[in-house]
GROMACS .gro file of C-alpha atoms in nm:
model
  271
    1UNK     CA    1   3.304  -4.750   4.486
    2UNK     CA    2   3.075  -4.752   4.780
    3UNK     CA    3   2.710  -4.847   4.754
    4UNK     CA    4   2.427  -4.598   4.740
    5UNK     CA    5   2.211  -4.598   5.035
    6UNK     CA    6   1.895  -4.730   4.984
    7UNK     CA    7   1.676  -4.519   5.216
    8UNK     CA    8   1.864  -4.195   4.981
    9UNK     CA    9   1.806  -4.367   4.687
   10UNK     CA   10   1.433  -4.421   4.777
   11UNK     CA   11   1.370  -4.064   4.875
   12UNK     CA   12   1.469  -3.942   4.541
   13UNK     CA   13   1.259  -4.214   4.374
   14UNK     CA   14   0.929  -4.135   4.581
   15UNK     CA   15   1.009  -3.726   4.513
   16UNK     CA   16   1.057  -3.822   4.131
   17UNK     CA   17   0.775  -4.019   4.123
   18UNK     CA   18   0.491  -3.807   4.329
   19UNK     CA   19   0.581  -3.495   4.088
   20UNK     CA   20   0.555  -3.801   3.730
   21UNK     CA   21   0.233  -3.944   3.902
   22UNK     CA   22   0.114  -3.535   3.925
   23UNK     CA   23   0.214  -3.462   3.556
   24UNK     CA   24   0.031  -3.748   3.442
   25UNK     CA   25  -0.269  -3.700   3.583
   26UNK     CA   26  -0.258  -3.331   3.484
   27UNK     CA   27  -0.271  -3.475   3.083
   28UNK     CA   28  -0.558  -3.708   3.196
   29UNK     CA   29  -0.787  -3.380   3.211
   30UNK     CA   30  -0.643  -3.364   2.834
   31UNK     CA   31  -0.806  -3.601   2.526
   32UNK     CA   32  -0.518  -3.899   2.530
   33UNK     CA   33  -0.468  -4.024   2.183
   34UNK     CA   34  -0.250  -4.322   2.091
   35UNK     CA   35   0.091  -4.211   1.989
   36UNK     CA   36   0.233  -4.513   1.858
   37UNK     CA   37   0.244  -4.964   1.896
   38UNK     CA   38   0.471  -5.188   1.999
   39UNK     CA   39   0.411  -5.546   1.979
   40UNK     CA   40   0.074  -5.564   1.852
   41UNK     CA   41  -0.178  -5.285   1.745
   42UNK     CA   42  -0.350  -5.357   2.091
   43UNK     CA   43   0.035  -5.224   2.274
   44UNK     CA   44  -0.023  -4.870   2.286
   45UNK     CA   45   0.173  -4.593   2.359
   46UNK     CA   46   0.040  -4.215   2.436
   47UNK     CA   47   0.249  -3.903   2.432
   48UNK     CA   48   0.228  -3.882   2.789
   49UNK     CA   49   0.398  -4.223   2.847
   50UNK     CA   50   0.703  -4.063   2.642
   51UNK     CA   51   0.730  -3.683   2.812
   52UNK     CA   52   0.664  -3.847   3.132
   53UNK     CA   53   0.981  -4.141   3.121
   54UNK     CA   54   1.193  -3.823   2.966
   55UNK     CA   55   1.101  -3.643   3.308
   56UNK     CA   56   1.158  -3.888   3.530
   57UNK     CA   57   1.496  -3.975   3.314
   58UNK     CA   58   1.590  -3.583   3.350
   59UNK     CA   59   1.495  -3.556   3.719
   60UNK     CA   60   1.678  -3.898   3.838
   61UNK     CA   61   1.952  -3.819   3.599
   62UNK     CA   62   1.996  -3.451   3.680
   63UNK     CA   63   2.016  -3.578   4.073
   64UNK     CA   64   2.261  -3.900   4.029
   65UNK     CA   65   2.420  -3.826   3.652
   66UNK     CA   66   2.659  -4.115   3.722
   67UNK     CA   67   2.354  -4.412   3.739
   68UNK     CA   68   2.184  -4.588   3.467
   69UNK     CA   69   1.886  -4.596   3.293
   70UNK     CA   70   1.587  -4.818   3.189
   71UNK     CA   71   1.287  -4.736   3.052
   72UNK     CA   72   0.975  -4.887   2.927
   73UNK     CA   73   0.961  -4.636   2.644
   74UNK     CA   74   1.296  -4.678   2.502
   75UNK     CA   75   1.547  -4.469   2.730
   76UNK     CA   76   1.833  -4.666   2.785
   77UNK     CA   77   2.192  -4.523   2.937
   78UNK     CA   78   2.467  -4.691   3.095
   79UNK     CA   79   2.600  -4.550   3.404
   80UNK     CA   80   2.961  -4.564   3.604
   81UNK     CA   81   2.772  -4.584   3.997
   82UNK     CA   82   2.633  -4.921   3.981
   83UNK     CA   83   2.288  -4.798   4.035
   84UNK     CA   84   2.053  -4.828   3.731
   85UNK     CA   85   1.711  -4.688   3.753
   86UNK     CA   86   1.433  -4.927   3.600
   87UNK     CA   87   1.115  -4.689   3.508
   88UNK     CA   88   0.784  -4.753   3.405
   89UNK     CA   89   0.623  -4.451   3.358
   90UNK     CA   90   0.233  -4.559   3.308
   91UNK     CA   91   0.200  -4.898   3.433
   92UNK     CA   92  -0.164  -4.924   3.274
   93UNK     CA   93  -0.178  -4.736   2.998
   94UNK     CA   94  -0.458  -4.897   2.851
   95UNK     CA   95  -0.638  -4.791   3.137
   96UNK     CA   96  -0.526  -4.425   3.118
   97UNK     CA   97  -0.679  -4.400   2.772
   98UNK     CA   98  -0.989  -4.517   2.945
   99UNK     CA   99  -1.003  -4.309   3.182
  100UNK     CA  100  -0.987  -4.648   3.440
  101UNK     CA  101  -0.844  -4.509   3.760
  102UNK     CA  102  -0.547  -4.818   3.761
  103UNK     CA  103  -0.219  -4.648   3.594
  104UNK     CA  104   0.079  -4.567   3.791
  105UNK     CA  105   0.442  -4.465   3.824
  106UNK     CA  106   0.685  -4.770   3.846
  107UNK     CA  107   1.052  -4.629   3.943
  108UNK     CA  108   1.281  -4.900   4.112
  109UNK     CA  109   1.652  -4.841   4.196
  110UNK     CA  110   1.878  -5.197   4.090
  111UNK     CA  111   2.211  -5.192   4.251
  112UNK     CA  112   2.466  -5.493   4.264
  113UNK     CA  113   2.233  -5.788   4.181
  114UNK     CA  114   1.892  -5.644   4.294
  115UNK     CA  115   1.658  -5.392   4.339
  116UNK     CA  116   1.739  -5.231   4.701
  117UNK     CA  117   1.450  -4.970   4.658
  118UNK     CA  118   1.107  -4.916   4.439
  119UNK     CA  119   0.846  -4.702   4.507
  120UNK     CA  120   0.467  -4.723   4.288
  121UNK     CA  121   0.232  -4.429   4.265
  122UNK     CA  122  -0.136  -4.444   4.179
  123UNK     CA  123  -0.155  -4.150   3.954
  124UNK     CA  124  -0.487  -4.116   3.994
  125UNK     CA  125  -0.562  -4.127   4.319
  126UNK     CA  126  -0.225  -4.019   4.477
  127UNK     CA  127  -0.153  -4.353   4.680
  128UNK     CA  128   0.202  -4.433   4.706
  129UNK     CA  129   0.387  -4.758   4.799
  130UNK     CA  130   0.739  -4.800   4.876
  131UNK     CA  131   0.978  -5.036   5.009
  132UNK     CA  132   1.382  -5.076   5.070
  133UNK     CA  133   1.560  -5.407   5.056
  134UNK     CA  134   1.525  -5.489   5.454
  135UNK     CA  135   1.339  -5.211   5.505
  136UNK     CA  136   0.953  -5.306   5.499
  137UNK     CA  137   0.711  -5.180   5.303
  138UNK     CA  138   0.522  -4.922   5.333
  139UNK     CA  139   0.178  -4.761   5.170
  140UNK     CA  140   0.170  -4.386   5.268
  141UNK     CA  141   0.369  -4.433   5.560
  142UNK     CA  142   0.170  -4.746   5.674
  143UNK     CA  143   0.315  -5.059   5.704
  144UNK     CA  144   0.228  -5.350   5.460
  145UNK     CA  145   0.164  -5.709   5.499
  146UNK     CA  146   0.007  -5.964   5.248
  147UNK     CA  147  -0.291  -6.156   5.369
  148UNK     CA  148  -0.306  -6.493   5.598
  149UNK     CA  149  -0.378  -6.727   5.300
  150UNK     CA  150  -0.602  -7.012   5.340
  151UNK     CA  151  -0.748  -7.309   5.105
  152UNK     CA  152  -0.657  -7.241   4.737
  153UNK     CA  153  -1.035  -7.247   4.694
  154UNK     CA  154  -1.093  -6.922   4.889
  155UNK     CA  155  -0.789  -6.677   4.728
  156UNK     CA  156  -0.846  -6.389   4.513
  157UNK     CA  157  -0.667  -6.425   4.234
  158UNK     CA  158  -0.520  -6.129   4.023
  159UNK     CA  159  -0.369  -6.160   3.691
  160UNK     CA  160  -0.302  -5.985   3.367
  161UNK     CA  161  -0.284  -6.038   2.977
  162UNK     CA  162  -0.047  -6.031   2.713
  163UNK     CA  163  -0.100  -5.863   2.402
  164UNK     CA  164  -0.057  -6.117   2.129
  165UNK     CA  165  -0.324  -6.342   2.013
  166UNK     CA  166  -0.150  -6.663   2.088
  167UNK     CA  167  -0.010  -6.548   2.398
  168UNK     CA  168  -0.415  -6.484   2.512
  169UNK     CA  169  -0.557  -6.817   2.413
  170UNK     CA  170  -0.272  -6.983   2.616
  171UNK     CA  171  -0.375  -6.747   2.889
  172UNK     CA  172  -0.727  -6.789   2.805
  173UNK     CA  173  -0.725  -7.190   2.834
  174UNK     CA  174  -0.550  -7.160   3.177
  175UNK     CA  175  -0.765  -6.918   3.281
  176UNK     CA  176  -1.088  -7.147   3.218
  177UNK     CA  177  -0.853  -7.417   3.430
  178UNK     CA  178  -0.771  -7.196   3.719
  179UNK     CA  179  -1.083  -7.034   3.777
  180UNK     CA  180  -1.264  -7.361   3.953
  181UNK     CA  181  -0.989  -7.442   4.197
  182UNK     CA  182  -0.993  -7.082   4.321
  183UNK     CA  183  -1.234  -6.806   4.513
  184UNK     CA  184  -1.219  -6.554   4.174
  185UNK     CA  185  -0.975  -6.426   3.971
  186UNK     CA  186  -0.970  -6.023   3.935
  187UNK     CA  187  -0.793  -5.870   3.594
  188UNK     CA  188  -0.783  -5.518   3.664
  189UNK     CA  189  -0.486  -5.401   3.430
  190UNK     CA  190  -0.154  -5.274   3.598
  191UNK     CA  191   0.078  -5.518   3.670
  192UNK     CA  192   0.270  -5.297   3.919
  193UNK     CA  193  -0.058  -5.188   4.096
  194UNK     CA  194  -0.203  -5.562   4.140
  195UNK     CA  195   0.131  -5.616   4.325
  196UNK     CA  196   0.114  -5.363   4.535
  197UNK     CA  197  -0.252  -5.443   4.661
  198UNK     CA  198  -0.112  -5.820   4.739
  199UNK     CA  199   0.140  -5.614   4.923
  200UNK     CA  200  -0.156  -5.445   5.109
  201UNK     CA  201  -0.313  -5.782   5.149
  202UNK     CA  202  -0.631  -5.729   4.878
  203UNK     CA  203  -0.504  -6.013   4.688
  204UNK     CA  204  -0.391  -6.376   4.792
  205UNK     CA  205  -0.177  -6.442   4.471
  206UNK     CA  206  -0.089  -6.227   4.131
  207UNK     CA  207   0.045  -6.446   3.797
  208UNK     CA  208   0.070  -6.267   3.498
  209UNK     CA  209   0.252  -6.388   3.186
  210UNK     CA  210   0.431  -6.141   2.914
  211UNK     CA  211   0.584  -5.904   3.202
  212UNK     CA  212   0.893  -5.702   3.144
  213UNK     CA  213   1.134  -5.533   3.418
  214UNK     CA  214   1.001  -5.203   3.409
  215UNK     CA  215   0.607  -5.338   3.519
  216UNK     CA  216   0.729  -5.531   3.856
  217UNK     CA  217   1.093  -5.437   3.948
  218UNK     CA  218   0.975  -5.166   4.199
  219UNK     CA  219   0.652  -5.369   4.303
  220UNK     CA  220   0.791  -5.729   4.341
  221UNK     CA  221   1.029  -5.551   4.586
  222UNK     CA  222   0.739  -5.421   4.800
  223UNK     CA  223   0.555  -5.753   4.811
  224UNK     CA  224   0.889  -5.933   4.906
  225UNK     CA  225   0.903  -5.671   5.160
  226UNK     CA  226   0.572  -5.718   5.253
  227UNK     CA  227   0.620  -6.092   5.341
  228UNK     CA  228   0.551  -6.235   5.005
  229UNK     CA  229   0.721  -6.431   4.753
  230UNK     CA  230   0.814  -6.382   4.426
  231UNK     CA  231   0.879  -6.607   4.122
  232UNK     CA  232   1.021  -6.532   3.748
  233UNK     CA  233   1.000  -6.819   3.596
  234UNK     CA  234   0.907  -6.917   3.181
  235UNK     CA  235   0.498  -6.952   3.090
  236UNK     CA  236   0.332  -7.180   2.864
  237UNK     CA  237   0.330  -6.936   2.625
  238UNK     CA  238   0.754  -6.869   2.624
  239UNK     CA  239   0.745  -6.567   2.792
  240UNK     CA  240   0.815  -6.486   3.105
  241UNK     CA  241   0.556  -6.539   3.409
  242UNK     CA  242   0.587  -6.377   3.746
  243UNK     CA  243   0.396  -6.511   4.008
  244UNK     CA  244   0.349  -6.343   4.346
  245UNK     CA  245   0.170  -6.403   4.680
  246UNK     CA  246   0.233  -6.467   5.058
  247UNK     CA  247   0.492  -6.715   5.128
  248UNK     CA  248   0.296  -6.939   5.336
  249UNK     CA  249   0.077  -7.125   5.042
  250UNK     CA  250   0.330  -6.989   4.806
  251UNK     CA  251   0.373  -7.368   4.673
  252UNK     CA  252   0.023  -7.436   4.643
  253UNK     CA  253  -0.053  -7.115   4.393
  254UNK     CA  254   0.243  -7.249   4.175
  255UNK     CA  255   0.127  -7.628   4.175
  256UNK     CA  256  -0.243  -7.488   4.058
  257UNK     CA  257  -0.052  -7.269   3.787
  258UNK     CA  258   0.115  -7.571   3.640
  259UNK     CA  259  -0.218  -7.759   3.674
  260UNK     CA  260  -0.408  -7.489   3.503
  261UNK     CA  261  -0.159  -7.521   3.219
  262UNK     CA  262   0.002  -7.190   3.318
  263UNK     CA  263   0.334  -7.273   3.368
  264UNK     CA  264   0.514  -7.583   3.285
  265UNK     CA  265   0.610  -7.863   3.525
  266UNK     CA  266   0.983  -7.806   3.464
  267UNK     CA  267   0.956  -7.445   3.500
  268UNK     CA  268   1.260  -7.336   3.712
  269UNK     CA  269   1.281  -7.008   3.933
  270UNK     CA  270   1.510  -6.733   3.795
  271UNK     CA  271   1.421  -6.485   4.104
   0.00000   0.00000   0.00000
């Protein structure tokens, strides 16, 4: 079977995810109640996250019906191309319900061994960022690059929570640790979004413990393409960590992690 071609496969995800990103933000005008948890009472899930992964499912499955599926929201489906689609379809939900212009569409496209295209909407504000594997990245047709890092003591830090209580005081006591050995730390609530702004160069480094497939496959491949690095690795807390940020001081954000009591010394890299 030949191999899908990335640049097709990312024009179908950008279409798919403009029209999900529209949709969504077309409910926002709506009251958003809480449709259901998942791990904790704090993991919410709205009917819009559900009717917008069955769109995006329908659309990507109506346009490739031999690829698989994976969802954030429960749709799973094998497929017979090698292509599987990973889908988050409000990165930020929290934030939706909120009204906390920081949600977006998450749909990467995993063939062979890796994600070969991804592309992130801002549902809110329209902004889209892409990438293919080799291909750059791009933020509405503008090219990315992550920022000329300096000193540890003067990066901008982004991160993100988990939802159980243990996880959070782990997170918590690093937190506290981290916090003097850097310029700030920023939490603003979408894992795929902060990734995309280190992408863009906002941020000098993302870590972010409790992440799943869905929040970073699409946006770890546009800061990769963007020049940046990115690690999977096991937290303090079990779960797994992803840190992110510009190659050059790459080594230096890690070291402060394991410092900070983030990640553990004998941590070892599983992307």
């Amino acid at each position: 079977m030949n191999p899908a071609d990335p640049g097709e496969l990312l024009a179908l995800a950008r279409d798919v995810a403009q029209q999900a990103a529209v949709f969504v933000a077309e409910q926002r005008t709506r009251p958003v109640e809480v449709a259901d948890t998942k791990s904790s009472p704090i993991d919410i899930v709205t009917a819009v996250d559900t009717a917008t992964e069955a769109m995006i499912r329908r659309l990507l499955l109506t346009a490739r019906p031999g690829d698989g599926f994976l969802g954030e929201e429960g749709g799973v489906e094998s497929g017979e191309s090698g292509v599987t689609w990973i889908v988050d379809p409000i990165d930020g939900t929290v934030n939706y319900l909120y009204d906390l212009p920081q949600y977006a569409v998450s749909i990467a496209a995993h063939q062979g061994e890796q994600v070969v295209a991804g592309v992130v909407v801002n549902a809110a504000t329209g902004q889209t960022y892409e990438a293919t594997l080799g291909g750059g990245a791009r933020c509405d047709g503008r090219d990315l690059a992550v920022s000329e890092v300096g000193p540890l003591s003067m990066r901008l830090i982004a991160t993100g929570f988990g939802y159980s209580q243990d996880l959070r005081q782990v997170q918590a006591s690093a937190i506290a640790r981290l916090l003097p050995l850097v310029r700030d730390i920023r939490r603003l609530g979408s894992c795929a979004l902060d990734l995309c702004l280190l992408a863009k160069g906002v941020f000098d480094g993302y870590f972010e413990e409790g992440v799943h497939d869905w929040d970073h496959a699409a946006a770890g491949l546009v800061v990769r393409e963007a020049g940046g690095r990115t690690l999977l690795t096991t937290g303090r807390g079990g779960q797994d960590l992803l840190i992110a940020g510009p190659a050059n001081g790459f080594d230096d954000l890690v070291d402060a992690l394991v410092e900070a009591g983030a990640l553990p010394a004998h941590a070892v890299a599983t992307e």
